Short mmCIF file of C-alpha atoms and ligand atoms in Angstrom, two decimals:
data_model
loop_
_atom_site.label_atom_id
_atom_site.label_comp_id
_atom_site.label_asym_id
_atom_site.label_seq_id
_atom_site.Cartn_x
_atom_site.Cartn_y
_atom_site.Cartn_z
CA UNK A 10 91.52 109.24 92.86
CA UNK A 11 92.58 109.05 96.77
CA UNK A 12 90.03 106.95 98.84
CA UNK A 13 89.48 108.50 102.03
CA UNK A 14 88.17 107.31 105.29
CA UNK A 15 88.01 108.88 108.27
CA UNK A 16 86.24 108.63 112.16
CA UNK A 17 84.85 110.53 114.43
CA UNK A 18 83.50 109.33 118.25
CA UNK A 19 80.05 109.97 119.60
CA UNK A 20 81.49 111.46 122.71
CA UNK A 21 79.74 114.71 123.04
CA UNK A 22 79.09 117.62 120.61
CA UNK A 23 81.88 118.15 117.43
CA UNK A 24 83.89 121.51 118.82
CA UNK A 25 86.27 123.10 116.49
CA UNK A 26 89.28 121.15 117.51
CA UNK A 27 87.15 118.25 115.39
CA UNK A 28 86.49 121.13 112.74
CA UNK A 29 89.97 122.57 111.81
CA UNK A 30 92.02 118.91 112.28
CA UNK A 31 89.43 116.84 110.32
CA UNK A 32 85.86 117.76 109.15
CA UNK A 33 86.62 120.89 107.41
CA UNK A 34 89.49 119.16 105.31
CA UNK A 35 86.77 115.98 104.97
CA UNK A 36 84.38 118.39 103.44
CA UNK A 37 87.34 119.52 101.07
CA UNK A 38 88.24 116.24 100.38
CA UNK A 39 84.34 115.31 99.28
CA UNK A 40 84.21 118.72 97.13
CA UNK A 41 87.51 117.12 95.09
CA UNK A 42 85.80 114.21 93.92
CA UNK A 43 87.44 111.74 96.15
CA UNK A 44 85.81 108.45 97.20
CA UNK A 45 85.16 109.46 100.82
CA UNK A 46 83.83 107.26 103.78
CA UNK A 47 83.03 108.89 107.09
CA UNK A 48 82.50 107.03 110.27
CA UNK A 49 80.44 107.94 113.60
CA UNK A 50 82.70 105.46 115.40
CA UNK A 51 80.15 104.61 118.26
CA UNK A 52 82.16 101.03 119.36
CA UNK A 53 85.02 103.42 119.49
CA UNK A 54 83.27 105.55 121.77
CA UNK A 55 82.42 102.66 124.76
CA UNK A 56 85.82 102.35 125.21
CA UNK A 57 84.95 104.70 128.20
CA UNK A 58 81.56 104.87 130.34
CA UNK A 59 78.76 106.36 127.98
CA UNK A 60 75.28 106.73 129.39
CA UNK A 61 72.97 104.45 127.32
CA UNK A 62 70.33 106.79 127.41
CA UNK A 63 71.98 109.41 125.55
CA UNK A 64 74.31 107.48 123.39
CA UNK A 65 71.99 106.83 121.19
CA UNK A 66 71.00 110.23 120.30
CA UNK A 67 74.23 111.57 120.48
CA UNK A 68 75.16 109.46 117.69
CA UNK A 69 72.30 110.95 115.60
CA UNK A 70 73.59 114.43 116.17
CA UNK A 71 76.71 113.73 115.59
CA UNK A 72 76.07 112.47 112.14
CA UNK A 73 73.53 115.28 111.69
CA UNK A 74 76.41 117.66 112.79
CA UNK A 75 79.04 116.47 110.04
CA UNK A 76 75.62 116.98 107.30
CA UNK A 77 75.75 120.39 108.65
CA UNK A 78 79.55 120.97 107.94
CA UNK A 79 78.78 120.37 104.66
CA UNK A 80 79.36 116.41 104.18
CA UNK A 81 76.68 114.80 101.46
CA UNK A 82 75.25 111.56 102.52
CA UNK A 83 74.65 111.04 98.39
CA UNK A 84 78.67 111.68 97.81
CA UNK A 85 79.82 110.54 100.68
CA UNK A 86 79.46 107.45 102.69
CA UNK A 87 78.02 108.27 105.91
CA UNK A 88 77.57 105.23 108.85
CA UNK A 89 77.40 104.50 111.96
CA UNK A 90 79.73 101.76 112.61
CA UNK A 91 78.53 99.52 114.91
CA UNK A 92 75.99 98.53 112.05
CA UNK A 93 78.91 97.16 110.12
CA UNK A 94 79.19 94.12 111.72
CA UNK A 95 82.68 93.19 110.08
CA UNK A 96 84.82 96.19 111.82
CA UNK A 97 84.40 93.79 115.17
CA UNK A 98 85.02 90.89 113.25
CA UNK A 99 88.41 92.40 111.02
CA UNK A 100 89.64 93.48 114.58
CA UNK A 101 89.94 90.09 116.11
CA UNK A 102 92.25 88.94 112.77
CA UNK A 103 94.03 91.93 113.13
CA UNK A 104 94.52 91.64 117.08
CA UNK A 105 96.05 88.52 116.73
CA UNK A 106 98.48 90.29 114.42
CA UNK A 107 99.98 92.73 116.95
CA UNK A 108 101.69 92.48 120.37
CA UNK A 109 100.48 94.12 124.03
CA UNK A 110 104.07 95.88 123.71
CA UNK A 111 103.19 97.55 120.74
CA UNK A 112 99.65 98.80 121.74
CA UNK A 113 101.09 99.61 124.93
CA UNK A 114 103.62 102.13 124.17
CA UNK A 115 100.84 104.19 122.29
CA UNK A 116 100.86 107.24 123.96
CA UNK A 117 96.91 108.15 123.71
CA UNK A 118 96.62 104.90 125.40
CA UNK A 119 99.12 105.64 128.15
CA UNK A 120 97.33 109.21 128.26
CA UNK A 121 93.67 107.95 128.87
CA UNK A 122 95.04 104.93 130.89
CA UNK A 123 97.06 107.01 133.36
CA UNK A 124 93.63 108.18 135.26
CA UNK A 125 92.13 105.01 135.28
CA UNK A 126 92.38 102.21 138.61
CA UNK A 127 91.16 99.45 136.37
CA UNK A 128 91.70 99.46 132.05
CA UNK A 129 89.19 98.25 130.31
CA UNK A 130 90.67 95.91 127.28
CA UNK A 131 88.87 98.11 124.73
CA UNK A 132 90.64 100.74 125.42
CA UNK A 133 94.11 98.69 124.52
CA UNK A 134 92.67 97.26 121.88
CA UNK A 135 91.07 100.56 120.43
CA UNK A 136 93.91 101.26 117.84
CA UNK A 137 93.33 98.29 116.76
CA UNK A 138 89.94 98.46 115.30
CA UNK A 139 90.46 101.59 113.94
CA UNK A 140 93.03 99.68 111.72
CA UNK A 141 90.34 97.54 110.97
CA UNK A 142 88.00 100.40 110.11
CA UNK A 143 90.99 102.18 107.66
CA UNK A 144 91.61 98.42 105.97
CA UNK A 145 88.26 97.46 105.35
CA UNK A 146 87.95 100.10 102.89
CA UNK A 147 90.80 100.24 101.28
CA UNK A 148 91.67 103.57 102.24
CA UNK A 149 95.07 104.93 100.73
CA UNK A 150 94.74 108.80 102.33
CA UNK A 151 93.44 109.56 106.20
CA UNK A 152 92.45 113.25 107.34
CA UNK A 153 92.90 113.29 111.11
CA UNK A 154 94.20 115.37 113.96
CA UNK A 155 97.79 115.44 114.58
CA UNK A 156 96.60 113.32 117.80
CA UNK A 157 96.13 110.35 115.87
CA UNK A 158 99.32 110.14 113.56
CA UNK A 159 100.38 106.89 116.12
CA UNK A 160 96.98 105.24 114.79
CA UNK A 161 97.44 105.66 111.42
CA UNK A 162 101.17 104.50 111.45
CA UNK A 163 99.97 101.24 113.25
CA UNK A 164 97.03 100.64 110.87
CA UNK A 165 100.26 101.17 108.24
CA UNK A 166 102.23 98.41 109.81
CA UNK A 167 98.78 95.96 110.33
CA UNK A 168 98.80 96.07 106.85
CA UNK A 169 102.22 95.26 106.28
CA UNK A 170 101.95 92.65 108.44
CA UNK A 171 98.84 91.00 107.22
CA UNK A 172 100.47 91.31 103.27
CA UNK A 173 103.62 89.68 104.55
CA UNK A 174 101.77 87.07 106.15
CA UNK A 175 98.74 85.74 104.04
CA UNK A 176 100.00 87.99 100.08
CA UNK A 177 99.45 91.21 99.17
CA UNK A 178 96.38 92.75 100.34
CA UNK A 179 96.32 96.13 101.53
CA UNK A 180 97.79 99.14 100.14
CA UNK A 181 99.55 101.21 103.26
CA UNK A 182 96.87 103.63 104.44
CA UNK A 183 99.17 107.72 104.78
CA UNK A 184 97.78 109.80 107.62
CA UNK A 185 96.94 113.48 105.97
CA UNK A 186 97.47 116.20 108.84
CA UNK A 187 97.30 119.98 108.61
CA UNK A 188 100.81 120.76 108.93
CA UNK A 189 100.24 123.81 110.63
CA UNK A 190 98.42 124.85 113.93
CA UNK A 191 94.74 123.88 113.11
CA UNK A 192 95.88 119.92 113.19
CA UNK A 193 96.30 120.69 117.15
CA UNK A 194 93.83 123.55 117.81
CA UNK A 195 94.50 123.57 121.96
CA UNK A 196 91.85 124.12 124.79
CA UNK A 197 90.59 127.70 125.71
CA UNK A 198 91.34 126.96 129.25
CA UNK A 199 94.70 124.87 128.82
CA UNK A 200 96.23 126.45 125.95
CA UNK A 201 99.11 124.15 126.29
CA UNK A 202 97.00 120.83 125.81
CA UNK A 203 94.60 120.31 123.11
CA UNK A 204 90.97 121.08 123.29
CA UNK A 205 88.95 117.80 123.54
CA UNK A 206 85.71 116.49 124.09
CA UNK A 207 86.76 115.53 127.77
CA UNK A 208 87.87 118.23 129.64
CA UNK A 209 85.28 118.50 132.26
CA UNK A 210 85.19 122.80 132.22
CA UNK A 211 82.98 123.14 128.76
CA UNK A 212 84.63 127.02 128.25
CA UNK A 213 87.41 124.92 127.32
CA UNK A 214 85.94 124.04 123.72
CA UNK A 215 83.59 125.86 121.52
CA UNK A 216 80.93 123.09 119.89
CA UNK A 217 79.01 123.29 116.90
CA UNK A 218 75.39 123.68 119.13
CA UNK A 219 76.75 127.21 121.26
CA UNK A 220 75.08 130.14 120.91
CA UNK A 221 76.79 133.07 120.15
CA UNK A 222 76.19 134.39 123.35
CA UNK A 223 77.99 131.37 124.84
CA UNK A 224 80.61 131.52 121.82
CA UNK A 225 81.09 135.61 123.28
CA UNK A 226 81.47 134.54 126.70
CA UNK A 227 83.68 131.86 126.32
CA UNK A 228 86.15 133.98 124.14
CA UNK A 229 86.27 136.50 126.36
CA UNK A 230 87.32 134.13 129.15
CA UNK A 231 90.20 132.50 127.25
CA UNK A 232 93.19 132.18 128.75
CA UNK A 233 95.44 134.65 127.51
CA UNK A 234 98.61 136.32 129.39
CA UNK A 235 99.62 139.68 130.36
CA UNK A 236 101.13 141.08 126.86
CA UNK A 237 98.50 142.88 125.55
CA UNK A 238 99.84 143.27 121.69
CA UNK A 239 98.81 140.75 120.07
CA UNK A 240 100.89 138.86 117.95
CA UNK A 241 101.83 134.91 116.85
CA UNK A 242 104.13 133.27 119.33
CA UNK A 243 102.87 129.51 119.72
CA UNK A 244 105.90 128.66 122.41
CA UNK A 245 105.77 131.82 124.89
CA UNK A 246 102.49 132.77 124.19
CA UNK A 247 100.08 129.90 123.32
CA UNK A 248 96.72 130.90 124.41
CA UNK A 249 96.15 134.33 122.02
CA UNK A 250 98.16 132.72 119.20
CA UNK A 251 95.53 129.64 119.58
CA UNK A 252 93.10 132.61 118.81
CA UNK A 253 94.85 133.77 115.72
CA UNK A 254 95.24 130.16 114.73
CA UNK A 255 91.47 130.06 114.82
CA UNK A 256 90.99 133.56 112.85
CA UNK A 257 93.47 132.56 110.44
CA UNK A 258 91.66 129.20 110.05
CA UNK A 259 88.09 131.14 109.10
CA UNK A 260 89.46 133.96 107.29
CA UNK A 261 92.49 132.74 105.38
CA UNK A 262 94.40 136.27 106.80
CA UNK A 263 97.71 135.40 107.68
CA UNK A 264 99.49 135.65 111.18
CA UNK A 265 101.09 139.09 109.76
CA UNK A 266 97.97 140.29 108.44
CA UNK A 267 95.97 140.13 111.83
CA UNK A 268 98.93 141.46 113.71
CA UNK A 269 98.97 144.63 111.03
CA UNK A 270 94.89 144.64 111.72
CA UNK A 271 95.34 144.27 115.21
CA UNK A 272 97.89 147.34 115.99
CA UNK A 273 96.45 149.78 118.63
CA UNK A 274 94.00 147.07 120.06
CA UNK A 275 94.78 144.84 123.48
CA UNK A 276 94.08 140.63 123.97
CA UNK A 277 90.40 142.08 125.48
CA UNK A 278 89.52 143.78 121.74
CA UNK A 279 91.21 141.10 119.95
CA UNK A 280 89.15 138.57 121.50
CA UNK A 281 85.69 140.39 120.71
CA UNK A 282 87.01 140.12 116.96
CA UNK A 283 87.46 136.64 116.78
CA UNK A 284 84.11 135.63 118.67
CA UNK A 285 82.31 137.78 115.91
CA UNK A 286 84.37 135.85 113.10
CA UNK A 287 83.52 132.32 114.92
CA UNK A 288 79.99 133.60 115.10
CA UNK A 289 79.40 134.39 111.97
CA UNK A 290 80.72 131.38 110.62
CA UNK A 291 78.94 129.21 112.94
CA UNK A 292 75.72 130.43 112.74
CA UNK A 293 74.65 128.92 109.27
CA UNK A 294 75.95 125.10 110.28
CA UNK A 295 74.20 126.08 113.60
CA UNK A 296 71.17 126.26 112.05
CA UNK A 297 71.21 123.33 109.42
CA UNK A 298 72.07 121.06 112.06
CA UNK A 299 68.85 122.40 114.26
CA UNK A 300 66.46 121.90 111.02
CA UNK A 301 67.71 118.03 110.60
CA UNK A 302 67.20 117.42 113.98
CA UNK A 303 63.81 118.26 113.41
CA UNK A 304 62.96 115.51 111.09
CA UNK A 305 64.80 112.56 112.94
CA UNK A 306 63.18 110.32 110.45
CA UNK A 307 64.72 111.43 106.83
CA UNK A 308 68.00 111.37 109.36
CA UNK A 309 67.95 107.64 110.10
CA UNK A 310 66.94 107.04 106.43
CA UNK A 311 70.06 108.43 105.51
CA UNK A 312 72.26 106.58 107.94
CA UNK A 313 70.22 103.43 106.90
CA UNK A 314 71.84 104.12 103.20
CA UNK A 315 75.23 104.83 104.36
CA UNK A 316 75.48 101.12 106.65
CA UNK A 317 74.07 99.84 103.44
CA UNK A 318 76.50 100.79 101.08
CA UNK A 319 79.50 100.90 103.85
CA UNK A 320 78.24 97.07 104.62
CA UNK A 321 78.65 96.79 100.38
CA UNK A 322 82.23 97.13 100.22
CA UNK A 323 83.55 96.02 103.93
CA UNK A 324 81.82 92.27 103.09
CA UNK A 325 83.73 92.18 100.20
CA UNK A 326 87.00 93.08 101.92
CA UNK A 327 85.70 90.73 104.65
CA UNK A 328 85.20 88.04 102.30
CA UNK A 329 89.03 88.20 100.91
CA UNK A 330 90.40 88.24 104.25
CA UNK A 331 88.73 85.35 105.87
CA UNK A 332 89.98 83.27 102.24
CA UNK A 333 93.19 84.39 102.67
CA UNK A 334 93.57 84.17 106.15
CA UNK A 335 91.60 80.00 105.57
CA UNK A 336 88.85 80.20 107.71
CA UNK A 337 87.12 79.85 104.22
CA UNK A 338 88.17 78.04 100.77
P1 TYM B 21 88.03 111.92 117.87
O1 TYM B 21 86.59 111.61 117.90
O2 TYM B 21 88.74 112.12 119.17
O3 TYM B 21 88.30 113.22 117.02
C1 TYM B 21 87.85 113.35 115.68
C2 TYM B 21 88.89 114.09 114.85
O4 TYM B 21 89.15 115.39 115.39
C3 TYM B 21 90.55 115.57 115.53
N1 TYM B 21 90.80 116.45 116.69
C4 TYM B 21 91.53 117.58 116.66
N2 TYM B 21 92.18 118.18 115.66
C5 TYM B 21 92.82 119.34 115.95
N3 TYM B 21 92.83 119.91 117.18
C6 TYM B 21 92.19 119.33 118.21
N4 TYM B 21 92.19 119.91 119.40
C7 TYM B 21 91.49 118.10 117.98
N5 TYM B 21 90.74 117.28 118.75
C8 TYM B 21 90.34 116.26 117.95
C9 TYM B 21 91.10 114.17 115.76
O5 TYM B 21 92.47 114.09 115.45
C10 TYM B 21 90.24 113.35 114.83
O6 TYM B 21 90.77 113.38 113.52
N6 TYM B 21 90.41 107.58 117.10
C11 TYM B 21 89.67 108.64 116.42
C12 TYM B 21 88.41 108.15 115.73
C13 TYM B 21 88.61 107.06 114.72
C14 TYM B 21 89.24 107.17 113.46
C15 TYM B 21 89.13 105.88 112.86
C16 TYM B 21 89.89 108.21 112.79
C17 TYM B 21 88.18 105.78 114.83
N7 TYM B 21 88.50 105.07 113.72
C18 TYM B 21 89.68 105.64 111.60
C19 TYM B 21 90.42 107.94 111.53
C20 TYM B 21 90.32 106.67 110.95
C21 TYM B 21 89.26 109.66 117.46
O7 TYM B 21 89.25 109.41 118.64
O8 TYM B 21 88.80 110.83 116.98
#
């Protein structure tokens, strides 16, 4: 049995980048009987600006959102995770295990630092708490983007470190990542970067909350090229295979199969295909996610059970490391 933890930031609404990399495999993961922890890594999230009126509530729907794609607050645990006080406390140990050259060659780091005049020090120290967040529960198997492989390879070597250091401790967290296209689903817009929660033009991304009238029109306005058969060619032709990543992602049809489907019709007809096929499997986690947010109350109940049994097992972790580390007999 694999233990699993995983994250996801508060940052705006899940899009299907978040879908096809992680949640969807999370959801498998829960269905195979694996202990499974998910995270609505809000401390991650302050890293950059957020707007303290909305943070809050974001961080409800997010959680409400990964109910919807089919994760079970009774199988799986489900927390927030600023209310686990010892992630903040792990990271300090584990920050004065590491070095500013490692953190700084990390290249999400040098990505989100580039823009900035002035970096705030939780943004170089961000890998490091998700370390702390993978260690505190053990976890031997992570289900992440192919974004965050540099993460998971330094919460690897944090571990390494600490068991060389103070004894054996930590068993070396492995990053799982789709090995094919979904682990790096790219922007609608961009189709040679990755769609994310902070591009500023939101036809870039499809979320979880669109309607399918949004869903239509922001298919039809993906960047494609000026081929109009359509068929899979990631390197010269990256924004229509993105969409056949996408359709084989929901329907399990193989690049050769949609090509063979697709003969006689242009990009345009292609793309009114795969909006219906993201509709209609939207529309159902669409609509569970509107009913919880109706009843805000049985929602906080359940992340009130998730810090509770999340708090269980990282105090116990907790507890080992501040023995082992002597700040306690
Ligand atoms: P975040 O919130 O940016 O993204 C959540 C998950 O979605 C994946 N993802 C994608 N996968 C495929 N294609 C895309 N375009 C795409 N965009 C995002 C991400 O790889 C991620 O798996 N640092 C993490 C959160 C975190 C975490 C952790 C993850 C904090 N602590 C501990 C694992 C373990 C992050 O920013 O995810």
């Amino acid at each position: 049995k694999k233990t699993i933890f995983s994250g996801i930031q508060p940052t705006g609404v899940l899009h299907l980048g978040n879908y096809f990399g992680a949640v969807r495999r999370w959801v498998e993961l829960q269905e195979q009987g694996h202990n499974v922890i998910f995270s609505v890594v809000d401390l991650h999230s302050i890293t950059l600006p957020q707007d303290p009126a909305t943070l809050h509530s974001q961080i409800l729907n997010m959680a409400a959102s990964l109910i919807a794609c089919g994760i079970d607050p009774a199988r799986a645990v489900l927390f927030q995770q600023s209310r686990v006080s010892e992630h903040a406390q792990f990271n300090w140990v584990l920050g004065c295990l590491t070095t500013l050259a490692r953190l700084g060659h990390l290249p999400q780091y040098k990505e989100k630092s580039a823009s900035l005049k002035e970096v705030p020090l939780g943004l170089y120290v961000y890998p490091v708490l998700q370390a702390a967040d993978i260690l505190l529960y053990r976890a031997t198997h992570v289900p992440v983007g192919e974004d965050q492989l540099q993460h998971i390879q330094l919460a690897a070597h944090l571990a390494r470190v600490f068991n060389n250091k103070y004894g054996r401790t930590f068993r070396l967290p492995h990053s799982m990542v789709y090995d094919d296209a979904t682990g790096r689903l790219r922007s609608l817009r961009q189709p040679t970067k990755k769609m994310s929660k902070s591009e500023a033009d939101p036809r870039s991304r499809i979320e979880l909350t669109d309607t399918p009238d949004q869903i239509l029109e922001k298919l039809k306005k993906a960047v494609t090229d000026h081929t109009s058969a359509v068929y899979y060619d990631p390197e010269a032709r990256p924004g229509v295979s993105n969409l056949m990543t996408m359709h084989n992602a929901l329907t399990g049809l193989s690049y050769d199969e949609i090509r063979a489907q697709c003969e006689g019709k242009d990009t345009g007809q292609y793309k009114l295909l795969v909006a219906d096929v993201v509709i209609e499997h939207l529309r159902p986690i669409r609509q569970e996610l509107t009913r919880l947010l109706e009843d805000k109350a049985h929602l906080v109940g359940l992340l009130d059970l998730g810090a509770a049994r999340a708090k269980a097992i990282a105090a116990s972790t907790w507890a080992e490391v501040r023995r082992k580390v002597g700040l306690s007999e």
